[in-house]
Coordinates of N, CA and C in Angstrom, one line a residue:
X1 N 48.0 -49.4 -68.2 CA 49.4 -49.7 -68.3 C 49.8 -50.8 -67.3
X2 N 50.6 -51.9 -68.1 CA 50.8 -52.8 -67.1 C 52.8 -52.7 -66.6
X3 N 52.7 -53.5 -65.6 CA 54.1 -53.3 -64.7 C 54.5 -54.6 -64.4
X4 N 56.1 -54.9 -64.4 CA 56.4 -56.5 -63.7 C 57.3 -55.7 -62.8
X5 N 57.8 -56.1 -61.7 CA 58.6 -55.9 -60.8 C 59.9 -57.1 -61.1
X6 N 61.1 -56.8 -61.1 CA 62.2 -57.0 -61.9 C 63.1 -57.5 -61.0
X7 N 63.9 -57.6 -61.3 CA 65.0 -58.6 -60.2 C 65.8 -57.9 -59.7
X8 N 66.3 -57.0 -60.4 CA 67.0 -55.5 -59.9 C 66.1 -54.9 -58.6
X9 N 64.8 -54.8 -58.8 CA 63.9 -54.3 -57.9 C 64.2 -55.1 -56.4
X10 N 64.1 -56.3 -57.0 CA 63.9 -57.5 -55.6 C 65.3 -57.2 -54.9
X11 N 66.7 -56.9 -55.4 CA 67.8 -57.0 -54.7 C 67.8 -56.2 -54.2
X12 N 67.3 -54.9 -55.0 CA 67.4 -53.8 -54.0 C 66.8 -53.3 -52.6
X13 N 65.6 -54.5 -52.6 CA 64.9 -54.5 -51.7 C 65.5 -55.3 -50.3
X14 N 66.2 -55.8 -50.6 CA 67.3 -56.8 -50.0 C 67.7 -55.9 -48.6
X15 N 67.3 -55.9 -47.4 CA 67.8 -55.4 -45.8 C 67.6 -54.5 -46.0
X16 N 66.3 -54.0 -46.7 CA 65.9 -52.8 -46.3 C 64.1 -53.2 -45.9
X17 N 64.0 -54.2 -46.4 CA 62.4 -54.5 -45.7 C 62.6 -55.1 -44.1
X18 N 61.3 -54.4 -43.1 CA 61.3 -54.3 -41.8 C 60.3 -54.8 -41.6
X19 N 59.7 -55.7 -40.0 CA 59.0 -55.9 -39.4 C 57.9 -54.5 -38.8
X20 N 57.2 -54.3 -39.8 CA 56.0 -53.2 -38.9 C 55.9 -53.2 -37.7
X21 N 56.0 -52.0 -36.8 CA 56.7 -51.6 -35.8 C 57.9 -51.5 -34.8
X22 N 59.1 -52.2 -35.9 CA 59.9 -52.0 -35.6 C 60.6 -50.8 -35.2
X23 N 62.0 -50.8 -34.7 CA 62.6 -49.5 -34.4 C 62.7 -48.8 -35.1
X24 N 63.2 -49.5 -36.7 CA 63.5 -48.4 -37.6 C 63.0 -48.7 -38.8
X25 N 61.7 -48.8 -38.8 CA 60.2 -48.5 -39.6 C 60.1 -47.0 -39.2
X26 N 59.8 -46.4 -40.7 CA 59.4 -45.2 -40.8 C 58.0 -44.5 -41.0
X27 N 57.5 -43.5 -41.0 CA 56.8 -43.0 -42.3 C 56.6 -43.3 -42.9
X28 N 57.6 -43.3 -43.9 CA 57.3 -43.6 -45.5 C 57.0 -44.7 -45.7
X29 N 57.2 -45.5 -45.1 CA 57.2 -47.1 -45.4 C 55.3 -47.3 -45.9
X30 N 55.9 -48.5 -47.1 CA 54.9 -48.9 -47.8 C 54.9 -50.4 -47.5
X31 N 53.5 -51.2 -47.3 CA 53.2 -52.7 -46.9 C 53.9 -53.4 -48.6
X32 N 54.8 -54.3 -47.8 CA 55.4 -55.6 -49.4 C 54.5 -56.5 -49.7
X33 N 54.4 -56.5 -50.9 CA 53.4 -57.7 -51.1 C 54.3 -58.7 -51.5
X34 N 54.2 -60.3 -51.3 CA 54.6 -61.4 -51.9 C 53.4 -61.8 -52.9
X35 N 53.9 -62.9 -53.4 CA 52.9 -63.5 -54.6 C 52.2 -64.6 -53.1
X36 N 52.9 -65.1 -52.1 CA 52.1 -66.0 -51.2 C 50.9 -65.3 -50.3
X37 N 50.9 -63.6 -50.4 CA 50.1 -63.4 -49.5 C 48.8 -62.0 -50.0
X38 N 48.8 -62.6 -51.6 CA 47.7 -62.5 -52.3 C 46.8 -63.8 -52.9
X39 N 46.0 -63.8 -52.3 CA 45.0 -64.2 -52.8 C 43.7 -63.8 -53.5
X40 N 42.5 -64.7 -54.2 CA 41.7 -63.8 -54.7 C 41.2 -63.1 -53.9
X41 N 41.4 -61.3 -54.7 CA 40.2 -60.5 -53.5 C 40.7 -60.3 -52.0
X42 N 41.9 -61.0 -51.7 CA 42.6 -60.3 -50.9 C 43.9 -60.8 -50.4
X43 N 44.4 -59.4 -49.7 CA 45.6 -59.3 -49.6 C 46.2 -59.7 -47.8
X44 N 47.0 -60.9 -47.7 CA 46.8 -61.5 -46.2 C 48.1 -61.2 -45.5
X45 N 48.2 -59.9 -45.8 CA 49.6 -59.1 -45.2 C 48.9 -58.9 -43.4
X46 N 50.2 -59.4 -42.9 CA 49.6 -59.4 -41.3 C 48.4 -60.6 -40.9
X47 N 48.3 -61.8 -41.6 CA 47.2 -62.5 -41.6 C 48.5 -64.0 -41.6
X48 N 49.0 -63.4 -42.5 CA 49.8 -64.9 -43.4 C 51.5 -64.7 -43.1
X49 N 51.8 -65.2 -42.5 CA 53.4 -65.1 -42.4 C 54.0 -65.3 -44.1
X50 N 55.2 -64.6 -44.5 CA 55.5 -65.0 -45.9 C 57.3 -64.3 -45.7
X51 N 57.9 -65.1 -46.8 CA 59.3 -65.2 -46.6 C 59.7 -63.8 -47.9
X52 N 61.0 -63.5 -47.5 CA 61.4 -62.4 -48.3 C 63.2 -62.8 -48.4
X53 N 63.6 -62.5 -49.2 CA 65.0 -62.8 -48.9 C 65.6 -63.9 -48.0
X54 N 64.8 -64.7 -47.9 CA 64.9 -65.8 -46.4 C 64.6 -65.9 -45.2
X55 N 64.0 -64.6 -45.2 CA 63.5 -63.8 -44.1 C 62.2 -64.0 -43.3
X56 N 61.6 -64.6 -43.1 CA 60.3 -64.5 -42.2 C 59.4 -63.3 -41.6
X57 N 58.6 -62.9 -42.6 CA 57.7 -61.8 -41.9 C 56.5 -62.1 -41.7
X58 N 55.2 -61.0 -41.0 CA 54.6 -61.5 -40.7 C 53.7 -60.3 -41.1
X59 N 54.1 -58.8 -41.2 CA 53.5 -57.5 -41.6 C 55.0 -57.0 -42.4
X60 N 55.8 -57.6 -43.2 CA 56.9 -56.5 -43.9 C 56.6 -55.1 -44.4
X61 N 57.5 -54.4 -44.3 CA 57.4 -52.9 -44.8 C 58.3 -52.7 -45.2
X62 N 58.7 -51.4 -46.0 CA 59.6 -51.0 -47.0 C 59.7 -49.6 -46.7
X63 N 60.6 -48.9 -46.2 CA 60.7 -47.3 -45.9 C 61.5 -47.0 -47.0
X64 N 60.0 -46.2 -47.8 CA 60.8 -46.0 -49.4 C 61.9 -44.6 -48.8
X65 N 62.1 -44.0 -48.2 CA 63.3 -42.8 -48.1 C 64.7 -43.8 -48.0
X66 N 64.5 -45.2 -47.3 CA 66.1 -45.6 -47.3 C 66.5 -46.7 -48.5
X67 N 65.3 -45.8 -49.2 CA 66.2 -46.6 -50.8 C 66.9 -46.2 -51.7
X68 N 67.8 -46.8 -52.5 CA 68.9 -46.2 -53.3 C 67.7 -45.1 -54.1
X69 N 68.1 -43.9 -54.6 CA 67.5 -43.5 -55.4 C 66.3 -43.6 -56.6
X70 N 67.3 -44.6 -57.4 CA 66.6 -45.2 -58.3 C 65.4 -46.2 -57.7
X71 N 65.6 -46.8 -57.0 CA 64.5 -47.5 -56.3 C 63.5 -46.6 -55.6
X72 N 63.5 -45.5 -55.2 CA 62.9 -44.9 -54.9 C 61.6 -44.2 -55.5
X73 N 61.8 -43.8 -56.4 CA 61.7 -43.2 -58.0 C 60.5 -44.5 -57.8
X74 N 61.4 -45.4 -58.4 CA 60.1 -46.8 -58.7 C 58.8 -47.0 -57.5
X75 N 59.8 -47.1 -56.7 CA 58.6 -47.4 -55.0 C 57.1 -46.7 -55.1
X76 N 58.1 -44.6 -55.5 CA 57.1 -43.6 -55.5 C 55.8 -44.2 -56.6
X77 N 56.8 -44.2 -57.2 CA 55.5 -44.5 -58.4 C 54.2 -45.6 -58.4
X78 N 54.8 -46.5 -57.1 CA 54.0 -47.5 -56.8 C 52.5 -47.1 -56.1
X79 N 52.4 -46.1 -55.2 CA 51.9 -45.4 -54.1 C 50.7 -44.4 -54.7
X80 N 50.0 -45.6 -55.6 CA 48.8 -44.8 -56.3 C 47.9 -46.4 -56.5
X81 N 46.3 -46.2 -56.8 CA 45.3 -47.0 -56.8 C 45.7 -48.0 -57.6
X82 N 45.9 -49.5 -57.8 CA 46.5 -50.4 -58.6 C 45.9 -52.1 -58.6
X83 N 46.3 -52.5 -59.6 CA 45.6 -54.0 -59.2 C 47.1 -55.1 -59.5
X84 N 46.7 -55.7 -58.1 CA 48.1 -57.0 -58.5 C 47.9 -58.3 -58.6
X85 N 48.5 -58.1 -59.8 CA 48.2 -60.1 -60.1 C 49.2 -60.7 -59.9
X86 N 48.7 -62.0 -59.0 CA 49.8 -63.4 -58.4 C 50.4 -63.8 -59.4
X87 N 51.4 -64.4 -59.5 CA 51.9 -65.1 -60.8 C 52.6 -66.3 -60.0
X88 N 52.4 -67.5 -61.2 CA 51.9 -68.9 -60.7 C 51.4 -69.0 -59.6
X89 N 50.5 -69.3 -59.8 CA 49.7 -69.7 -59.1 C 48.1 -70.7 -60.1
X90 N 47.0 -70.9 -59.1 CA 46.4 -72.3 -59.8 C 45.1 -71.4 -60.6
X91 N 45.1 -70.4 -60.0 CA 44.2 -69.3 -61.3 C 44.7 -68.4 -61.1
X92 N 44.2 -67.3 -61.8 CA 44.8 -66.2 -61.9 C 44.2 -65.0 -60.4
X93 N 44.7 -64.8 -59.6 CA 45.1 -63.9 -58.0 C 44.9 -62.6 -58.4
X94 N 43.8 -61.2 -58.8 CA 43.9 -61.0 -58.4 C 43.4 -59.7 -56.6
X95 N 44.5 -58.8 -56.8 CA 44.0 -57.8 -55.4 C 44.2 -56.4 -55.8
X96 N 43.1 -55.8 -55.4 CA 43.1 -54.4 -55.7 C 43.6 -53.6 -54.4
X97 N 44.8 -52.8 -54.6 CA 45.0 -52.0 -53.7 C 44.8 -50.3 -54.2
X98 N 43.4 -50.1 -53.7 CA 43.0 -49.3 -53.5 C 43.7 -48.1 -52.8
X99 N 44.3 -48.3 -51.7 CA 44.9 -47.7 -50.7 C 45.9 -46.8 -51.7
X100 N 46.6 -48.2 -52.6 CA 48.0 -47.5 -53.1 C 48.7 -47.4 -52.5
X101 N 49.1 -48.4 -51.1 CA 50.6 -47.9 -50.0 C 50.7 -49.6 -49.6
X102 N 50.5 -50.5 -51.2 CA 51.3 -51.6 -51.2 C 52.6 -51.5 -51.9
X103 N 53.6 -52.2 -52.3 CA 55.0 -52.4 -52.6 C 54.8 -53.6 -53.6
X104 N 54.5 -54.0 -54.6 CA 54.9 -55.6 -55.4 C 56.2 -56.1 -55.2
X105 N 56.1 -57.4 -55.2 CA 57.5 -58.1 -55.0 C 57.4 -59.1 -56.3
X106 N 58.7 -58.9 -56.7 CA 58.8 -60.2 -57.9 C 58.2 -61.5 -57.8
X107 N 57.4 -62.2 -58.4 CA 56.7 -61.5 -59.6 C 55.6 -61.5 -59.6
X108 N 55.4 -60.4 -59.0 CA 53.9 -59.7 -59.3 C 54.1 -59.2 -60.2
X109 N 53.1 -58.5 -61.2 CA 52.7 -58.0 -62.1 C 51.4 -56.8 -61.7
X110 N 51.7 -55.7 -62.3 CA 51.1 -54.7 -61.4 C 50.7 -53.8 -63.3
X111 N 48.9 -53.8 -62.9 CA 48.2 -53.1 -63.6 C 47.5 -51.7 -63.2
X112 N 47.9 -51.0 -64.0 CA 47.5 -49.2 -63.6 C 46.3 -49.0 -64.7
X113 N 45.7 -48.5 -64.1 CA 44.2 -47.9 -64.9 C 43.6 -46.4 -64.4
X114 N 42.8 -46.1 -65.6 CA 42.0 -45.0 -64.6 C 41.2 -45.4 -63.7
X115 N 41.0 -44.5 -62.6 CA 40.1 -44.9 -60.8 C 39.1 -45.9 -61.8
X116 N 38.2 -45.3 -62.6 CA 37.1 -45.8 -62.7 C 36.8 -46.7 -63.0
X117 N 37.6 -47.4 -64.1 CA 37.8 -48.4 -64.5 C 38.7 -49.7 -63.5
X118 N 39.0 -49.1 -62.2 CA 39.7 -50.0 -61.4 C 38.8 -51.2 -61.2
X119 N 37.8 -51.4 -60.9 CA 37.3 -52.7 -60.2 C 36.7 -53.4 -61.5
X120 N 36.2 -53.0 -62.5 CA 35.8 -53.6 -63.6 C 37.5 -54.2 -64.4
X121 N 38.6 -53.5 -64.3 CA 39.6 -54.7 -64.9 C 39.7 -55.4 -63.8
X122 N 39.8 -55.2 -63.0 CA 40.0 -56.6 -61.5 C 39.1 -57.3 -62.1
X123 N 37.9 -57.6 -61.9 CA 37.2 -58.1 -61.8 C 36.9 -58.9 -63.6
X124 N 37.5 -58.8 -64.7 CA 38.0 -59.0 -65.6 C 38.9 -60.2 -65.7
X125 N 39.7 -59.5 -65.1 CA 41.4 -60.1 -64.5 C 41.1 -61.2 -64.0
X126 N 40.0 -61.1 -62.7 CA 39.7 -62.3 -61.5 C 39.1 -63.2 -62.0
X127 N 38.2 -63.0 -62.9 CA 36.8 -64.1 -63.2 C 37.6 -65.1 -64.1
X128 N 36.5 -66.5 -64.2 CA 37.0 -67.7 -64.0 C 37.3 -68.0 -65.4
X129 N 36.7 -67.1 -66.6 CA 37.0 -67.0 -67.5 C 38.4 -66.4 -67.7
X130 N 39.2 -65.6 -67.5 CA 40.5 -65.7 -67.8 C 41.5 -66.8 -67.2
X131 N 40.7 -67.2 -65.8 CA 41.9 -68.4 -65.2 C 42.1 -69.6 -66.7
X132 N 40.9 -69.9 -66.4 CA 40.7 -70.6 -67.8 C 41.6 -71.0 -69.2
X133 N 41.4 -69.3 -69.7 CA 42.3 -69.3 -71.1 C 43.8 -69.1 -70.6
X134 N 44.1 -68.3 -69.5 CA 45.7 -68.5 -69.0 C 45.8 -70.0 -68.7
X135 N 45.3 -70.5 -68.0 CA 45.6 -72.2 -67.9 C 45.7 -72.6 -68.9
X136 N 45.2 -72.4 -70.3 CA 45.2 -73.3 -71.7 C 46.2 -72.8 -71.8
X137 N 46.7 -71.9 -72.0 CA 48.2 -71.2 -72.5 C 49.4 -71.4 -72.2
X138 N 49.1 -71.4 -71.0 CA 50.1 -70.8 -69.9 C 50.9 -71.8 -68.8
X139 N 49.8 -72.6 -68.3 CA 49.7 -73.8 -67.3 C 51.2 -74.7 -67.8
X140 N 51.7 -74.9 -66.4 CA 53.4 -75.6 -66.4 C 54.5 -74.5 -66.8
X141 N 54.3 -73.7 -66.7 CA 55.7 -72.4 -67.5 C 55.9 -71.6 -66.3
X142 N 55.5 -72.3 -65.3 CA 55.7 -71.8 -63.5 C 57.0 -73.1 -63.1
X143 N 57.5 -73.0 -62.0 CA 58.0 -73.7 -61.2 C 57.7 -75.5 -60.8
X144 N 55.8 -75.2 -61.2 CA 55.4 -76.5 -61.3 C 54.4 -76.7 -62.3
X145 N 54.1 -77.6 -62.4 CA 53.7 -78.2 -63.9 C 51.9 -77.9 -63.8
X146 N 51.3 -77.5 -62.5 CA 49.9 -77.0 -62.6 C 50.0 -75.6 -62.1
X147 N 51.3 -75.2 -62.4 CA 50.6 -73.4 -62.1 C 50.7 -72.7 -63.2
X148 N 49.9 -71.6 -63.2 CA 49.9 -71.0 -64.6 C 51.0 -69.9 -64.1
X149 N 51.8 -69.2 -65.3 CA 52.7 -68.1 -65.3 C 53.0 -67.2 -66.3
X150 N 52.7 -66.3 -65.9 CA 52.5 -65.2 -67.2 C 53.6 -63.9 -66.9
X151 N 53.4 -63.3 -68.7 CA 54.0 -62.6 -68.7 C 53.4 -61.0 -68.7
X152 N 53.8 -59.9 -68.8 CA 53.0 -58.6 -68.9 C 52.4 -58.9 -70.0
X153 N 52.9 -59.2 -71.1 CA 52.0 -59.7 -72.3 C 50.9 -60.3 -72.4
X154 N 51.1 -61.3 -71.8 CA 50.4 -62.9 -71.7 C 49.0 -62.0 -71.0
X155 N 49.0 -60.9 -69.8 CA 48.1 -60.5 -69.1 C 47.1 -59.4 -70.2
X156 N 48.1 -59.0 -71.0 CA 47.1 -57.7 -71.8 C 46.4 -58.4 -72.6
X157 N 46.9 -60.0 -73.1 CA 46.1 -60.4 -74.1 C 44.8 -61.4 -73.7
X158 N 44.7 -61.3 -72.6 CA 43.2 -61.8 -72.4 C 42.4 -60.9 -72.1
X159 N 41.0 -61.6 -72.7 CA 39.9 -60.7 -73.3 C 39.1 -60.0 -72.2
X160 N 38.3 -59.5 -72.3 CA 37.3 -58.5 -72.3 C 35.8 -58.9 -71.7
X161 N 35.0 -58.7 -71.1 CA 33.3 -59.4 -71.3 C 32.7 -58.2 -72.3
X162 N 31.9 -59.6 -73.0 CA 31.2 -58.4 -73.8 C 30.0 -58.2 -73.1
X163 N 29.1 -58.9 -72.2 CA 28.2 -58.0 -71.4 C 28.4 -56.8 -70.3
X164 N 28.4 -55.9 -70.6 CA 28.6 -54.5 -70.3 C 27.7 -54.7 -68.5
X165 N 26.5 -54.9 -68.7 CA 25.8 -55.2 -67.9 C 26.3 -55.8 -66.5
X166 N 26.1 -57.0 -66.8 CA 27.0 -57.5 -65.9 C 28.5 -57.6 -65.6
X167 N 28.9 -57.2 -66.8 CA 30.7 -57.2 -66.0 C 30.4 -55.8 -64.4
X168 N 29.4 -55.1 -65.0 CA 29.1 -53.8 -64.0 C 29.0 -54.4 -62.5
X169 N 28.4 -55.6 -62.7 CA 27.8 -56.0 -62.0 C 28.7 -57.0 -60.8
X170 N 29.5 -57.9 -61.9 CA 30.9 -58.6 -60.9 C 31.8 -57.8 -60.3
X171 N 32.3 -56.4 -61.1 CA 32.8 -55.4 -60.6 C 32.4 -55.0 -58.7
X172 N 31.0 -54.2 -58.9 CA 30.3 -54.2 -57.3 C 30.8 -55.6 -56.4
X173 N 30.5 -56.9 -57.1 CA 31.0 -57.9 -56.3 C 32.0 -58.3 -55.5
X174 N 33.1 -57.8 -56.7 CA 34.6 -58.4 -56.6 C 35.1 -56.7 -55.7
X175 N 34.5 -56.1 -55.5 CA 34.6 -54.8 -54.5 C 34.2 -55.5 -53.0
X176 N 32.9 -56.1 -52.9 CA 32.4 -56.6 -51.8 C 33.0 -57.9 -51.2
X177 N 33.8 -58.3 -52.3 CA 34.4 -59.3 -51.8 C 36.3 -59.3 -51.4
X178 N 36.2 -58.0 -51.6 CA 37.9 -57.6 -50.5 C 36.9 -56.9 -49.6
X179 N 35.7 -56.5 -49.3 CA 35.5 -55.6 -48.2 C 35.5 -56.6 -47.1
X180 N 35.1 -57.9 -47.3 CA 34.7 -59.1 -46.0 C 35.6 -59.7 -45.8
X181 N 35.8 -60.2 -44.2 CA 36.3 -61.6 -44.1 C 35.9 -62.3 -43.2
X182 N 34.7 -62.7 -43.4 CA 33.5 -63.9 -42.8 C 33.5 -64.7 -43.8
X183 N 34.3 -66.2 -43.5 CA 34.4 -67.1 -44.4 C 33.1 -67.6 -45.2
X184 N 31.9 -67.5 -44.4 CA 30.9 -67.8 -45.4 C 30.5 -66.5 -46.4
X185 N 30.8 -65.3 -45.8 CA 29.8 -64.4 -46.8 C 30.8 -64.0 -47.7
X186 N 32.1 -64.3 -47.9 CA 33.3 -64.2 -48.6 C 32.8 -65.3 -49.9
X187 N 32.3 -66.7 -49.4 CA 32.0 -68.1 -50.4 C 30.9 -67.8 -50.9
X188 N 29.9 -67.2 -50.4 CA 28.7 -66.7 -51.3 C 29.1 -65.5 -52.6
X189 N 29.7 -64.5 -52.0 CA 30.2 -63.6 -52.9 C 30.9 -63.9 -54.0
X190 N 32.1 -65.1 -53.5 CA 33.0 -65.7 -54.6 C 32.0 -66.6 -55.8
X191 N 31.0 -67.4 -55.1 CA 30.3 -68.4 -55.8 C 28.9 -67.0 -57.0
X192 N 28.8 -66.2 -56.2 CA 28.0 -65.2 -57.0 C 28.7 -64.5 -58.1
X193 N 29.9 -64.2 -57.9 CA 31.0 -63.3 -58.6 C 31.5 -64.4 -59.7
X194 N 31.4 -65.5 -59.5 CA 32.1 -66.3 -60.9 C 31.0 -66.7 -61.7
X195 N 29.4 -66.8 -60.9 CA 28.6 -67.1 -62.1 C 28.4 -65.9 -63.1
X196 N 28.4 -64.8 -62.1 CA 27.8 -63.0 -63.0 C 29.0 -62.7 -63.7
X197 N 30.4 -63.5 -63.9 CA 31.6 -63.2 -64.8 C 31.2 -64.0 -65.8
X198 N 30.8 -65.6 -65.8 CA 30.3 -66.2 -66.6 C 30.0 -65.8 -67.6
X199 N 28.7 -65.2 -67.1 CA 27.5 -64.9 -67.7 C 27.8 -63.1 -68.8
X200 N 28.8 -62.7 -68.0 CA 29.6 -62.0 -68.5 C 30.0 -61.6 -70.0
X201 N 30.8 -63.0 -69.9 CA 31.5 -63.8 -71.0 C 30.8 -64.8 -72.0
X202 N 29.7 -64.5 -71.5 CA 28.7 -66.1 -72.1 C 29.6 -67.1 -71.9
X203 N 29.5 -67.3 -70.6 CA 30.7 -68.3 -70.9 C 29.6 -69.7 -70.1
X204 N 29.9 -70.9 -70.1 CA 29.0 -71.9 -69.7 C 29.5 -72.3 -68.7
X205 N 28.3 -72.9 -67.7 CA 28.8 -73.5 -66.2 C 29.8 -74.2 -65.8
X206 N 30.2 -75.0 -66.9 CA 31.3 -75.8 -66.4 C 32.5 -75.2 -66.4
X207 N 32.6 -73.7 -67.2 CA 33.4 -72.7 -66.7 C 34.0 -72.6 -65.4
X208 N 32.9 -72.0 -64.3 CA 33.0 -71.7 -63.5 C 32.8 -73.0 -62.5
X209 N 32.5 -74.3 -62.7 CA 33.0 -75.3 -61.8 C 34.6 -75.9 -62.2
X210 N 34.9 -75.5 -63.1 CA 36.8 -76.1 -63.1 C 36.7 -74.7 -61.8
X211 N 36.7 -73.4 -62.5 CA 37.6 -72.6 -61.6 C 37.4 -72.6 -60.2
X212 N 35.9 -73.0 -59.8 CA 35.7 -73.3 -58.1 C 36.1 -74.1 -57.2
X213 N 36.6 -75.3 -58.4 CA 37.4 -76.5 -58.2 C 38.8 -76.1 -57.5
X214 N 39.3 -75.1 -58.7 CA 40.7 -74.4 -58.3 C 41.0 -73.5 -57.3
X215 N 40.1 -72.7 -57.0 CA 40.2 -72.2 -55.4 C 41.3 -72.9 -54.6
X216 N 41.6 -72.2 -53.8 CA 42.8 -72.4 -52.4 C 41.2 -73.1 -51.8
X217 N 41.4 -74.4 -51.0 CA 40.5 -74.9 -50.1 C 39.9 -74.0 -49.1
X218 N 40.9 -73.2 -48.5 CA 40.6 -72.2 -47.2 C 39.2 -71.8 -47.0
X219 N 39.0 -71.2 -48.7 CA 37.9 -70.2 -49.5 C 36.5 -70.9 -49.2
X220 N 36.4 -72.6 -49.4 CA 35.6 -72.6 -49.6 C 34.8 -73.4 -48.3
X221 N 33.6 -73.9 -48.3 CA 32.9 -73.9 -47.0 C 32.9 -75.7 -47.2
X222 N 33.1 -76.2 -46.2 CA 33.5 -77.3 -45.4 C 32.4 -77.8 -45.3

C-alpha cells in the first residue's frame, strides 16, 4: 500500500515540530523527515540541517500527543516498518525506516509492505533501473526541469526484476548500505548494488552509468 503525505498534513504540522531535546519534546515524538534529508539508503536527520515551515532544524521531532486528533490518527499510523521515497529529486531516493519512529513530510511518498518483503521493494524502488524509466516519464514535472516527480501512481507503475535471484541479492546490499557510513564502503556497496539491480533487470551497463552519473557527488569517491 502506498501513502503521499498531503498539505493538510504539512499545516498541521506547523509549531508543533521541535528541536530534539528541547524543553517540550516528548515521548511520543517521532523524527520528521524532509525530502532534503533523505538520500539513497539513508536518512541524514541530525547529520544535515533542513528547513520546515521556515524553520531551521537540525534533529526535528514531532510529539504525536500534541496533535490535533485527526493528525494524530495519521502520525499513529505512521509508527510501523516503511519505505520513503524522495520526490524530485535527480533519481529516485529511496530510505527504509525500519525503526518505524520516522514522520514523512510533504512530499514524501510512503510505501507499506509486508516485513518481508521490506528490503526487496526498496531495493526495487532504489535501483538504477527505476530512476531510469521515472526520468523518461517523469523528468521536469518537479520544480526544475532535471528532477523527476511523481505521483503514488507513477510509483506503483514501475516494474518489478524478473531475476528473483539477484533482486535477493541487491535487497542484502541495499540493507548493508543504510547499515554504513564510511564513505568508501558506502561507494563500493552503492557501485555493487546498481550492477546486481542491473543484472536484476537485464538491464545493460550503461544503465547503471547514467544512474552513477546521477548520484549527489558527496556519495561518490574523489
Amino acid at each position: 500500500m502506498l501513502f503521499r503525505s498531503f498539505r493538510d498534513q504539512y499545516y498541521g504540522l506547523v509549531g508543533v515540530v521541535r528541536e530534539a531535546g528541547s524543553s517540550d519534546a516528548e515521548a511520543s515524538q517521532m523524527r520528521l523527515a524532509t525530502v532534503g534529508l533523505i538520500d539513497l539508503g539513508e536518512f541524514l536527520w541530525g547529520q544535515r540541517s533542513t528547513r520546515f515551515a521556515k524553520t531551521k532544524y537540525t534533529q526535528p521531532v514531532v510529539a504525536v500527543s500534541n496533535l490535533p486528533k485527526e493528525l494524530a490518527g495519521w502520525a499513529s499510523s505512521r509508527k510501523r516498518p516503511k519505505i520513503l521515497v524522495s520526490n524530485q529529486t535527480r533519481i529516485v531516493e529511496v530510505f527504509v525506516d525500519d525503526l518505524g519512529d520516522v514522520l514523512p513530510s510533504v512530499p514524501i511518498l510512503t510505501v507499506d509492505c509486508e516485513a518481508d518483503d521490506l528490503w526487496r521493494v526498496a531495493a526495487s524502488l532504489a535501483s538504477p533501473v527505476a530512476s531510469i524509466l521515472a526520468t523518461e516519464r517523469h523528468l521536469g514535472a518537479g520544480m526544475s526541469a532535471d528532477v523527476i516527480k511523481m505521483s503514488a501512481k507513477d510509483l506503483l507503475n514501475l516494474p518489478l526484476p524478473s531475476n528473483s535471484e539477484k533482486w535477493s541479492e541487491g535487497s542484502i546490499l541495499f540493507q548493508r548500505i543504510h547499515r554504513t557510513h564510511d564513505p568508501s564502503i558506502r561507494n563500493e556497496l552503492l557501485t555493487q548494488f546498481g550492477h546486481v539491480m542491473c543484472e536484476a533487470f537485464d538491464a545493460p551497463l550503461e544503465v547503471f552509468n547514467w544512474w552513477w552519473g546521477r548520484i549527489p557527488k558527496r556519495k561518490q569517491v574523489i
